[in-house]
């Protein structure tokens, strides 16, 4: 969050540790129990012990606002409303456009990733903690913030050290990354997580519709089900790697679940306290030579507060500051920034990835593993590796994304999420690159084969017979399997052949009809259904009698032959005539 985000109180006691104590105090003051919807409250919902924070995060673990939800009900009363200028700590309304963006994102994710069960209140909770609901709803009619919302530069000075990854395109800083927009994405995360939430053809982290949808997709990755506490914990921790952050977001989530109301844009409340207050926080600096985000005009930051003059021992009067020991005019030596792990990466190596092959619609059984190494071949841990699926394909990572960023472990290895094959067959390329480091990428090839079956069987054993010129009473139905499992969506062909030794198409005997009623003896483009079943169209017989063969074949080599008999109906012999009477 930027220092431009209104007035920031410098309270020496408002540290992250104090915020954690405040959360605990609120937990004690708000009696635990079940809320109106039967959900567990945050006080009861202890974070799952197996939930672990990832090495990366959407925000780069940037500072966040630590204000706690009010103790009173979030439902408005006639006497309750925003304080003048939209300030205060008890008003609970969400600006109209911001609220609309959260609800629209929930609706979109309900269709795109129904198993995620994303509630819009979670987006509201994160939006409150990250930016105070886009600085109290200071957005235009399209949802774009009136002024950029920027976090402090992540230069390692009290924050994470993340050198520039976007050449200042999003944050206006070509030296270090900064969290951007109402949901506070760092540029390297936005590069793959960004979404177009308002259908204007752009992915803008400063637009609340785009940012809210991106946050929803980010929280729904890895097949997480947010109705499960363990997955919910993991998703929130992946947004900002802090247990205090998790507890705070859970508080706001439960608060908004109890109800909220809409307020006009620009009248929402502004938070007072941040997780970095009193811990070396400083206004967002102006970086010489840095480019500004498109369409933005840099504003001078607030003047730094004057430090208090230290008192003399005993509390009487003040001391006179000592003159500087460095002679005037002596150029200052800039501090040397130690190299980050990313700076030491020379190249990427394959870390034993096996052959990647899967049938269309199936998950790949193997995962891509990449190792980050120095020039000397030493492993580099805690480096973010981005895996990108390139080319014209509908294959994705599990969860529907085509980009994933994973931090290397202590062995320097990053393991990509599992690949999910689409319906397009052929070769798929997955490219591994180092985030924030211009080293050659490493390409992996994965092969998607067509759906296949290795066995076919009839679903019934009744004989297929028909009189000349008639219609077979029952349609032929078969079931396809692959390694004993149902083989759905498998392409099949049905052909009336001359004989078991001659699979060419016969020109007499049983036949199918096409849409125009014409005779056809080969059907292509057939597919098994979700249960692996295939029911063939009706069969008809011409005037030729005899035994004929119908052969069904599928991709993968499964074959089944069905006998068809065309025979004239038997007629009973006439009884012998009576002898003439004598």
Coordinates of C-alpha atoms in Angstrom, one line a residue:
X1 CA 0.0 0.0 0.0
X2 CA 1.3 3.4 -0.8
X3 CA 1.9 6.2 1.6
X4 CA -0.4 8.2 -0.7
X5 CA -3.2 6.2 0.8
X6 CA -4.4 9.1 3.0
X7 CA -2.9 10.0 6.3
X8 CA -1.0 7.3 8.0
X9 CA -0.7 7.5 11.8
X10 CA 2.8 6.8 13.0
X11 CA 2.0 5.0 16.2
X12 CA 5.1 3.3 17.6
X13 CA 3.0 0.7 19.3
X14 CA 1.0 -0.2 16.1
X15 CA 3.4 -2.9 15.1
X16 CA 2.5 -6.3 13.6
X17 CA 2.9 -7.8 17.0
X18 CA 0.4 -5.4 18.5
X19 CA -2.0 -6.1 15.7
X20 CA -1.8 -9.8 16.6
X21 CA -2.6 -9.0 20.2
X22 CA -5.5 -6.8 19.0
X23 CA -6.9 -9.7 17.0
X24 CA -6.6 -12.0 20.1
X25 CA -8.3 -9.4 22.2
X26 CA -11.2 -9.1 19.7
X27 CA -11.4 -12.9 19.7
X28 CA -12.0 -12.8 23.4
X29 CA -14.5 -9.9 23.3
X30 CA -16.6 -11.4 20.5
X31 CA -18.1 -14.6 22.0
X32 CA -17.5 -17.6 19.8
X33 CA -20.4 -19.4 18.3
X34 CA -22.3 -20.2 15.2
X35 CA -23.4 -17.2 13.1
X36 CA -26.8 -16.7 11.4
X37 CA -25.7 -18.9 8.5
X38 CA -24.5 -21.8 10.6
X39 CA -20.9 -21.1 9.7
X40 CA -18.0 -21.4 12.2
X41 CA -16.8 -17.9 13.3
X42 CA -13.2 -16.9 13.0
X43 CA -12.8 -17.3 16.7
X44 CA -13.7 -21.0 16.4
X45 CA -12.1 -21.6 13.0
X46 CA -8.6 -22.2 14.1
X47 CA -6.3 -22.3 11.0
X48 CA -5.7 -25.8 9.9
X49 CA -2.3 -27.0 11.2
X50 CA -1.3 -28.5 7.9
X51 CA -1.9 -25.3 6.1
X52 CA 1.5 -23.8 5.2
X53 CA 2.3 -20.5 3.6
X54 CA 3.9 -20.7 0.2
X55 CA 7.3 -19.1 -0.5
X56 CA 5.6 -16.6 -2.9
X57 CA 2.5 -14.5 -2.6
X58 CA 0.2 -12.3 -4.6
X59 CA 1.4 -9.2 -2.8
X60 CA 5.0 -10.0 -2.3
X61 CA 4.1 -10.0 1.4
X62 CA 3.7 -6.2 1.3
X63 CA 2.3 -4.3 4.3
X64 CA -1.4 -4.3 4.9
X65 CA -4.0 -2.5 7.0
X66 CA -4.5 -3.9 10.4
X67 CA -7.8 -2.2 11.5
X68 CA -10.2 -4.7 13.0
X69 CA -13.9 -5.0 12.2
X70 CA -16.3 -3.1 14.5
X71 CA -17.8 -5.1 17.4
X72 CA -21.3 -4.0 16.5
X73 CA -23.4 -5.6 13.8
X74 CA -22.5 -4.7 10.3
X75 CA -26.1 -4.0 9.5
X76 CA -26.7 -0.2 9.3
X77 CA -29.1 1.6 11.5
X78 CA -30.9 4.9 10.6
X79 CA -28.5 6.8 12.8
X80 CA -25.3 5.1 11.5
X81 CA -23.5 6.4 8.4
X82 CA -20.1 7.4 7.1
X83 CA -18.4 10.1 9.0
X84 CA -17.6 13.4 7.2
X85 CA -15.1 12.8 4.5
X86 CA -15.5 9.0 4.7
X87 CA -13.3 8.7 7.8
X88 CA -13.8 6.7 10.9
X89 CA -13.6 3.2 12.1
X90 CA -17.1 1.9 12.7
X91 CA -18.8 2.4 9.4
X92 CA -19.1 -0.9 7.6
X93 CA -20.5 -0.1 4.1
X94 CA -18.8 -1.1 0.9
X95 CA -18.6 1.4 -2.0
X96 CA -21.2 0.5 -4.7
X97 CA -18.8 -0.2 -7.6
X98 CA -16.4 -2.1 -5.4
X99 CA -19.2 -4.3 -4.0
X100 CA -20.4 -4.9 -7.6
X101 CA -17.0 -6.0 -8.7
X102 CA -16.7 -8.5 -5.8
X103 CA -20.1 -10.0 -6.6
X104 CA -19.5 -10.1 -10.3
X105 CA -16.2 -12.0 -9.7
X106 CA -18.1 -14.5 -7.5
X107 CA -20.6 -15.1 -10.2
X108 CA -17.9 -15.6 -12.8
X109 CA -16.0 -18.0 -10.7
X110 CA -19.1 -20.0 -9.8
X111 CA -19.3 -20.9 -13.5
X112 CA -15.6 -21.2 -14.3
X113 CA -14.6 -23.0 -11.1
X114 CA -17.7 -24.3 -9.3
X115 CA -15.7 -26.5 -7.0
X116 CA -13.9 -23.5 -5.5
X117 CA -16.9 -22.2 -3.7
X118 CA -15.5 -18.6 -3.6
X119 CA -17.6 -16.2 -1.5
X120 CA -17.6 -12.6 -2.5
X121 CA -17.2 -11.7 1.2
X122 CA -13.6 -13.2 1.0
X123 CA -12.7 -10.7 -1.8
X124 CA -14.3 -8.0 0.3
X125 CA -12.2 -9.0 3.3
X126 CA -9.0 -9.0 1.4
X127 CA -9.9 -5.8 -0.4
X128 CA -10.5 -4.2 3.0
X129 CA -7.2 -5.3 4.4
X130 CA -5.2 -4.5 1.3
X131 CA -6.5 -1.2 0.2
X132 CA -9.5 -0.2 2.4
X133 CA -11.9 -1.1 -0.5
X134 CA -10.0 0.9 -3.1
X135 CA -9.4 3.8 -0.8
X136 CA -13.0 4.1 0.2
X137 CA -14.3 3.5 -3.3
X138 CA -12.4 6.3 -5.1
X139 CA -12.9 4.8 -8.5
X140 CA -14.4 6.0 -11.8
X141 CA -17.5 4.7 -13.5
X142 CA -15.5 1.8 -15.0
X143 CA -14.0 0.8 -11.7
X144 CA -10.5 2.2 -12.2
X145 CA -8.9 4.0 -9.2
X146 CA -8.8 7.7 -9.5
X147 CA -5.1 7.6 -8.4
X148 CA -2.8 4.6 -8.5
X149 CA -2.6 2.7 -5.2
X150 CA 1.0 1.5 -4.7
X151 CA 2.7 -0.3 -2.0
X152 CA 6.2 0.6 -0.8
X153 CA 9.0 -0.5 -3.1
X154 CA 10.2 -4.0 -2.2
X155 CA 13.9 -3.1 -1.8
X156 CA 14.6 -5.3 1.2
X157 CA 14.6 -2.3 3.6
X158 CA 12.1 -3.7 6.1
X159 CA 10.2 -5.5 3.3
X160 CA 10.9 -8.3 0.9
X161 CA 13.5 -7.8 -1.7
X162 CA 12.0 -8.1 -5.2
X163 CA 13.8 -6.4 -8.0
X164 CA 11.9 -5.0 -11.0
X165 CA 10.2 -7.5 -13.1
X166 CA 8.0 -5.3 -15.4
X167 CA 10.4 -2.4 -16.3
X168 CA 8.0 -0.2 -14.4
X169 CA 5.0 -0.9 -16.6
X170 CA 2.6 -1.4 -13.7
X171 CA 4.2 0.3 -10.7
X172 CA 6.2 3.1 -12.4
X173 CA 9.4 1.7 -10.7
X174 CA 12.1 0.3 -12.9
X175 CA 14.3 -0.7 -9.9
X176 CA 12.1 -2.6 -7.6
X177 CA 8.6 -4.1 -7.7
X178 CA 5.7 -2.5 -5.8
X179 CA 2.3 -4.0 -5.1
X180 CA -0.3 -2.3 -7.4
X181 CA -4.0 -1.6 -7.3
X182 CA -6.9 -2.2 -4.9
X183 CA -6.0 -5.9 -4.5
X184 CA -2.2 -5.2 -4.3
X185 CA -0.8 -7.5 -6.9
X186 CA 3.0 -7.4 -7.5
X187 CA 3.8 -7.1 -11.2
X188 CA 5.3 -10.6 -11.6
X189 CA 2.1 -12.1 -10.2
X190 CA -0.2 -9.9 -12.2
X191 CA 1.6 -10.9 -15.4
X192 CA 0.0 -14.4 -15.2
X193 CA -2.9 -13.9 -12.8
X194 CA -4.3 -10.7 -14.4
X195 CA -7.9 -10.9 -15.7
X196 CA -10.2 -8.6 -17.7
X197 CA -13.2 -8.4 -15.3
X198 CA -15.1 -5.6 -17.0
X199 CA -14.7 -6.8 -20.6
X200 CA -12.9 -3.8 -21.9
X201 CA -10.1 -5.8 -23.5
X202 CA -7.5 -4.8 -20.9
X203 CA -6.1 -6.4 -17.8
X204 CA -5.5 -3.5 -15.5
X205 CA -4.5 -4.1 -11.8
X206 CA -5.8 -0.6 -11.0
X207 CA -9.3 -1.6 -12.1
X208 CA -11.4 -3.1 -9.3
X209 CA -13.3 -5.4 -11.7
X210 CA -10.1 -6.8 -13.2
X211 CA -8.3 -7.0 -9.8
X212 CA -11.2 -8.7 -8.0
X213 CA -11.6 -11.3 -10.8
X214 CA -7.8 -11.9 -10.8
X215 CA -7.9 -12.3 -7.0
X216 CA -10.7 -14.8 -7.3
X217 CA -8.8 -16.9 -9.8
X218 CA -5.7 -16.7 -7.7
X219 CA -7.5 -17.9 -4.6
X220 CA -9.2 -20.7 -6.6
X221 CA -6.0 -22.2 -8.1
X222 CA -4.6 -25.6 -7.1
X223 CA -8.1 -27.1 -7.0
X224 CA -8.7 -25.5 -3.6
X225 CA -12.2 -25.7 -2.2
X226 CA -12.7 -22.6 -0.1
X227 CA -15.6 -24.1 1.8
X228 CA -13.0 -26.3 3.5
X229 CA -11.1 -24.5 6.3
X230 CA -7.7 -26.1 5.3
X231 CA -7.9 -24.9 1.7
X232 CA -9.3 -21.5 2.8
X233 CA -6.2 -21.1 5.1
X234 CA -3.8 -22.1 2.3
X235 CA -5.5 -19.7 -0.2
X236 CA -5.3 -16.7 2.2
X237 CA -1.7 -17.5 3.2
X238 CA -0.7 -17.7 -0.4
X239 CA -2.0 -14.1 -0.8
X240 CA 0.2 -12.8 2.0
X241 CA 2.4 -15.1 3.9
X242 CA 1.5 -14.2 7.5
X243 CA -0.5 -15.9 10.2
X244 CA -1.6 -12.4 11.5
X245 CA -2.8 -11.6 8.0
X246 CA -4.7 -14.9 7.9
X247 CA -6.4 -14.2 11.2
X248 CA -7.3 -10.6 10.2
X249 CA -8.8 -11.6 6.9
X250 CA -10.8 -14.3 8.6
X251 CA -12.2 -11.7 11.0
X252 CA -13.4 -9.4 8.1
X253 CA -14.7 -12.4 6.2
X254 CA -17.0 -13.5 9.1
X255 CA -17.9 -9.8 9.7
X256 CA -19.1 -9.3 6.1
X257 CA -20.9 -12.7 6.1
X258 CA -23.1 -11.3 8.8
X259 CA -24.3 -8.6 6.5
X260 CA -23.1 -5.3 5.0
X261 CA -24.6 -2.5 2.9
X262 CA -23.8 -0.4 -0.1
X263 CA -22.5 3.2 0.2
X264 CA -21.8 5.7 -2.6
X265 CA -18.4 5.5 -4.3
X266 CA -15.8 7.7 -2.6
X267 CA -17.6 7.7 0.8
X268 CA -16.1 4.5 2.3
X269 CA -14.0 4.6 5.4
X270 CA -10.2 4.8 5.2
X271 CA -8.1 2.6 7.5
X272 CA -5.8 4.1 10.1
X273 CA -3.2 1.5 10.9
X274 CA -0.8 -0.6 8.8
X275 CA 1.3 -3.6 9.6
X276 CA 4.5 -1.6 9.0
X277 CA 3.6 1.5 11.2
X278 CA 6.4 2.3 13.6
X279 CA 8.7 -0.2 11.9
X280 CA 10.5 2.0 9.4
X281 CA 7.6 2.7 7.1
X282 CA 8.2 5.5 4.7
X283 CA 6.3 7.2 1.9
X284 CA 6.6 5.6 -1.5
X285 CA 9.8 7.1 -3.0
X286 CA 10.1 8.7 -6.4
X287 CA 12.7 6.6 -8.3
X288 CA 14.9 8.6 -10.6
X289 CA 14.5 7.4 -14.1
X290 CA 11.5 5.3 -13.3
X291 CA 8.6 5.3 -15.7
X292 CA 5.1 6.1 -14.6
X293 CA 2.1 3.7 -15.2
X294 CA 0.2 4.5 -18.4
X295 CA -2.1 7.4 -17.9
X296 CA -0.9 8.3 -14.4
X297 CA 0.6 11.6 -13.2
X298 CA 3.1 11.3 -10.4
X299 CA 2.2 13.3 -7.3
X300 CA 4.6 14.4 -4.7
X301 CA 4.4 12.2 -1.6
X302 CA 3.7 13.6 1.9
X303 CA 6.6 15.3 3.6
X304 CA 8.4 13.1 6.1
X305 CA 7.6 14.0 9.6
X306 CA 10.3 15.8 11.6
X307 CA 12.0 13.5 14.1
X308 CA 11.4 14.3 17.7
X309 CA 14.3 16.1 19.3
X310 CA 15.8 13.8 21.9
X311 CA 15.7 15.1 25.5
X312 CA 18.8 15.6 27.7
X313 CA 19.3 13.0 30.4
X314 CA 17.0 13.8 33.2
X315 CA 14.3 15.2 31.0
X316 CA 15.4 18.8 31.0
X317 CA 15.8 20.8 27.8
X318 CA 17.1 19.4 24.6
X319 CA 20.4 18.5 23.2
X320 CA 22.1 20.3 20.3
X321 CA 22.6 18.1 17.3
X322 CA 26.2 17.3 16.6
X323 CA 27.6 18.6 13.3
X324 CA 28.1 16.0 10.6
X325 CA 31.5 14.4 10.6
X326 CA 31.7 14.1 6.8
X327 CA 33.2 17.3 5.2
X328 CA 30.7 19.2 3.0
X329 CA 30.8 18.2 -0.6
X330 CA 32.0 14.7 0.0
X331 CA 30.0 12.4 -2.2
X332 CA 28.0 9.8 -0.2
X333 CA 28.6 6.1 -1.0
X334 CA 25.4 4.4 -1.8
X335 CA 24.7 1.3 0.2
X336 CA 25.6 -1.9 -1.5
X337 CA 22.6 -4.2 -2.0
X338 CA 23.5 -7.8 -1.4
X339 CA 22.6 -10.1 -4.3
X340 CA 19.3 -11.9 -4.0
X341 CA 19.1 -15.6 -4.8
X342 CA 17.5 -14.7 -8.1
X343 CA 20.6 -12.6 -9.0
X344 CA 22.8 -15.7 -8.7
X345 CA 20.8 -17.9 -11.1
X346 CA 22.7 -18.6 -14.3
X347 CA 20.5 -21.2 -15.9
X348 CA 17.7 -23.7 -15.5
X349 CA 18.1 -27.4 -15.8
X350 CA 15.6 -30.2 -16.1
X351 CA 15.3 -32.0 -12.7
X352 CA 14.4 -35.5 -13.9
X353 CA 11.1 -34.8 -15.7
X354 CA 9.8 -38.0 -17.2
X355 CA 8.0 -38.4 -20.5
X356 CA 4.9 -36.3 -20.5
X357 CA 2.0 -38.1 -22.2
X358 CA -1.8 -38.1 -21.5
X359 CA -5.0 -38.9 -23.3
X360 CA -7.3 -36.0 -24.1
X361 CA -9.3 -35.0 -21.1
X362 CA -7.0 -36.8 -18.6
X363 CA -4.6 -35.5 -16.1
X364 CA -0.9 -36.0 -16.8
X365 CA 0.6 -38.6 -14.4
X366 CA 4.0 -36.8 -14.3
X367 CA 4.8 -33.3 -13.4
X368 CA 7.5 -30.9 -14.7
X369 CA 10.5 -30.4 -12.4
X370 CA 13.0 -27.6 -13.0
X371 CA 16.2 -26.8 -11.1
X372 CA 17.7 -23.3 -10.8
X373 CA 21.5 -23.3 -10.8
X374 CA 24.4 -20.9 -10.5
X375 CA 27.1 -20.8 -13.2
X376 CA 29.0 -23.4 -11.1
X377 CA 26.0 -25.7 -11.1
X378 CA 25.0 -25.1 -7.5
X379 CA 21.3 -25.2 -6.6
X380 CA 19.6 -21.9 -5.8
X381 CA 16.7 -22.0 -3.4
X382 CA 13.8 -19.5 -3.0
X383 CA 13.8 -18.4 -6.6
X384 CA 10.4 -18.0 -8.4
X385 CA 10.1 -20.0 -11.5
X386 CA 7.2 -19.3 -13.9
X387 CA 5.8 -22.1 -15.9
X388 CA 3.8 -21.0 -19.0
X389 CA 1.8 -23.1 -21.5
X390 CA 2.5 -21.7 -24.9
X391 CA 0.9 -22.2 -28.3
X392 CA -2.6 -23.1 -29.5
X393 CA -3.8 -25.6 -27.0
X394 CA -6.6 -26.1 -24.5
X395 CA -4.3 -28.0 -22.1
X396 CA -4.0 -26.2 -18.8
X397 CA -2.6 -26.7 -15.3
X398 CA -4.9 -28.2 -12.8
X399 CA -7.4 -25.5 -11.9
X400 CA -7.7 -24.1 -15.4
X401 CA -4.7 -21.7 -15.4
X402 CA -2.1 -21.6 -18.2
X403 CA 0.6 -19.9 -16.1
X404 CA 1.9 -20.9 -12.6
X405 CA 4.7 -19.5 -10.5
X406 CA 6.4 -21.8 -8.0
X407 CA 9.3 -21.1 -5.7
X408 CA 12.3 -23.5 -5.7
X409 CA 12.9 -25.6 -2.6
X410 CA 16.1 -26.1 -0.7
X411 CA 17.3 -28.3 -3.5
X412 CA 16.7 -25.6 -6.0
X413 CA 13.8 -27.5 -7.6
X414 CA 10.5 -26.1 -8.6
X415 CA 7.7 -28.6 -9.4
X416 CA 4.9 -27.3 -11.7
X417 CA 1.3 -28.1 -10.9
X418 CA -0.1 -31.1 -12.7
X419 CA -1.1 -30.7 -16.3
X420 CA -4.7 -31.3 -17.4
X421 CA -5.0 -32.4 -21.0
X422 CA -7.6 -30.6 -23.2
X423 CA -9.3 -32.0 -26.2
X424 CA -6.8 -30.8 -28.8
X425 CA -4.3 -33.5 -29.5
X426 CA -0.6 -33.0 -30.4
X427 CA 2.4 -31.5 -28.7
X428 CA 2.1 -29.0 -25.9
X429 CA 5.0 -26.7 -24.9
X430 CA 5.5 -25.6 -21.3
X431 CA 8.2 -23.0 -20.8
X432 CA 10.0 -22.5 -17.5
X433 CA 11.6 -19.0 -16.9
X434 CA 13.0 -17.3 -13.8
X435 CA 10.9 -14.4 -12.5
X436 CA 13.0 -11.2 -12.4
X437 CA 16.0 -12.7 -14.2
X438 CA 16.8 -12.7 -17.9
X439 CA 18.2 -16.2 -18.4
X440 CA 17.2 -18.5 -21.2
X441 CA 13.9 -20.3 -20.7
X442 CA 13.7 -24.1 -20.6
X443 CA 11.0 -25.8 -22.8
X444 CA 9.3 -29.0 -22.0
X445 CA 7.2 -31.0 -24.5
X446 CA 4.0 -32.8 -23.5
X447 CA 2.0 -35.0 -25.8
X448 CA -1.8 -35.2 -25.8
X449 CA -3.1 -38.3 -27.6
X450 CA -6.7 -38.9 -28.6
X451 CA -9.0 -40.7 -26.2
X452 CA -8.7 -44.4 -26.6
X453 CA -10.3 -47.7 -25.6
X454 CA -8.7 -51.1 -25.4
X455 CA -11.8 -53.2 -25.0
X456 CA -15.4 -53.3 -26.4
X457 CA -18.3 -55.4 -25.2
X458 CA -22.0 -55.7 -26.0
X459 CA -24.4 -54.6 -23.3
X460 CA -26.8 -57.4 -24.2
X461 CA -26.5 -60.9 -25.7
X462 CA -29.8 -61.2 -27.7
X463 CA -29.4 -62.4 -31.3
X464 CA -29.8 -59.8 -34.0
X465 CA -32.2 -61.2 -36.6
X466 CA -34.4 -59.6 -39.2
X467 CA -36.6 -60.7 -42.1
X468 CA -35.7 -59.5 -45.6
X469 CA -36.7 -56.0 -46.2
X470 CA -37.5 -55.4 -42.5
X471 CA -36.0 -53.6 -39.5
X472 CA -33.9 -55.1 -36.8
X473 CA -35.9 -55.0 -33.6
X474 CA -33.1 -53.8 -31.2
X475 CA -30.3 -51.3 -31.7
X476 CA -26.8 -52.5 -31.1
X477 CA -25.2 -51.0 -28.0
X478 CA -21.6 -51.4 -26.9
X479 CA -19.5 -50.3 -23.9
X480 CA -15.9 -49.1 -24.2
X481 CA -13.2 -49.4 -21.4
X482 CA -9.6 -48.5 -21.1
X483 CA -7.5 -50.5 -18.6
X484 CA -10.8 -51.5 -17.0
X485 CA -12.1 -48.0 -16.5
X486 CA -14.9 -46.3 -18.5
X487 CA -13.6 -44.9 -21.8
X488 CA -15.7 -41.8 -22.5
X489 CA -15.5 -39.6 -25.5
X490 CA -13.7 -42.2 -27.6
X491 CA -14.1 -41.9 -31.3
X492 CA -15.6 -45.0 -33.0
X493 CA -16.4 -46.4 -36.4
X494 CA -19.1 -48.9 -37.3
X495 CA -18.8 -50.9 -40.6
X496 CA -20.8 -53.7 -42.2
X497 CA -18.0 -55.9 -43.6
X498 CA -17.9 -58.7 -46.2
X499 CA -16.4 -61.3 -43.9
X500 CA -14.1 -61.9 -40.9
X501 CA -11.2 -62.1 -43.2
X502 CA -12.2 -59.3 -45.5
X503 CA -13.0 -56.1 -43.6
X504 CA -14.0 -54.2 -46.7
X505 CA -17.5 -52.7 -46.8
X506 CA -20.1 -55.1 -48.1
X507 CA -22.6 -54.0 -50.8
X508 CA -25.5 -56.1 -49.7
X509 CA -27.3 -57.2 -46.6
X510 CA -28.0 -55.0 -43.5
X511 CA -27.5 -51.2 -43.7
X512 CA -28.0 -47.9 -41.9
X513 CA -29.8 -44.8 -43.2
X514 CA -28.4 -41.3 -43.3
X515 CA -30.3 -38.1 -42.6
X516 CA -31.8 -38.2 -46.1
X517 CA -32.9 -41.9 -45.8
X518 CA -30.1 -43.1 -48.1
X519 CA -28.4 -46.5 -47.6
X520 CA -25.0 -46.3 -45.8
X521 CA -22.9 -49.2 -44.5
X522 CA -20.1 -47.2 -42.7
X523 CA -20.6 -44.8 -39.8
X524 CA -17.8 -42.5 -38.7
X525 CA -17.6 -39.7 -36.2
X526 CA -19.2 -41.8 -33.5
X527 CA -18.3 -41.2 -29.8
X528 CA -18.9 -43.0 -26.6
X529 CA -20.9 -41.1 -23.9
X530 CA -19.9 -40.2 -20.4
X531 CA -20.5 -43.8 -19.3
X532 CA -18.5 -45.3 -22.2
X533 CA -21.6 -46.4 -24.0
X534 CA -22.3 -46.2 -27.7
X535 CA -25.8 -47.0 -29.2
X536 CA -25.8 -47.4 -32.9
X537 CA -28.6 -46.2 -35.1
X538 CA -31.3 -48.6 -36.3
X539 CA -30.3 -51.3 -38.8
X540 CA -32.4 -52.3 -41.8
X541 CA -32.2 -55.3 -44.1
X542 CA -32.5 -55.5 -47.9
X543 CA -33.8 -58.7 -49.6
X544 CA -30.5 -60.6 -49.3
X545 CA -30.7 -63.4 -46.8
X546 CA -27.8 -64.9 -44.8
X547 CA -25.4 -64.1 -42.0
X548 CA -23.6 -60.7 -42.0
X549 CA -21.0 -59.0 -39.8
X550 CA -21.0 -55.6 -38.2
X551 CA -17.6 -54.5 -36.9
X552 CA -17.1 -51.6 -34.4
X553 CA -13.6 -50.2 -33.9
X554 CA -12.3 -47.4 -31.6
X555 CA -9.2 -45.3 -31.3
X556 CA -6.8 -47.4 -29.3
X557 CA -7.4 -50.5 -31.2
X558 CA -10.5 -52.0 -29.5
X559 CA -12.6 -54.1 -31.9
X560 CA -15.9 -55.9 -31.6
X561 CA -17.8 -58.0 -34.3
X562 CA -21.5 -58.6 -34.1
X563 CA -23.4 -61.2 -36.1
X564 CA -26.5 -60.1 -38.0
X565 CA -28.9 -62.7 -39.5
X566 CA -31.4 -62.0 -42.3
X567 CA -33.7 -64.9 -42.8
X568 CA -37.2 -65.4 -44.2
X569 CA -39.8 -66.2 -41.6
X570 CA -40.6 -70.0 -41.3
X571 CA -43.9 -71.1 -42.7
X572 CA -45.7 -74.1 -41.4
X573 CA -46.3 -77.1 -43.9
X574 CA -49.9 -77.6 -45.0
X575 CA -51.6 -80.6 -43.4
X576 CA -52.2 -83.6 -45.8
X577 CA -55.6 -83.5 -47.5
X578 CA -58.2 -86.0 -46.4
X579 CA -58.7 -89.2 -48.4
X580 CA -61.7 -89.1 -50.7
X581 CA -64.5 -91.0 -49.3
X582 CA -65.3 -94.2 -50.7

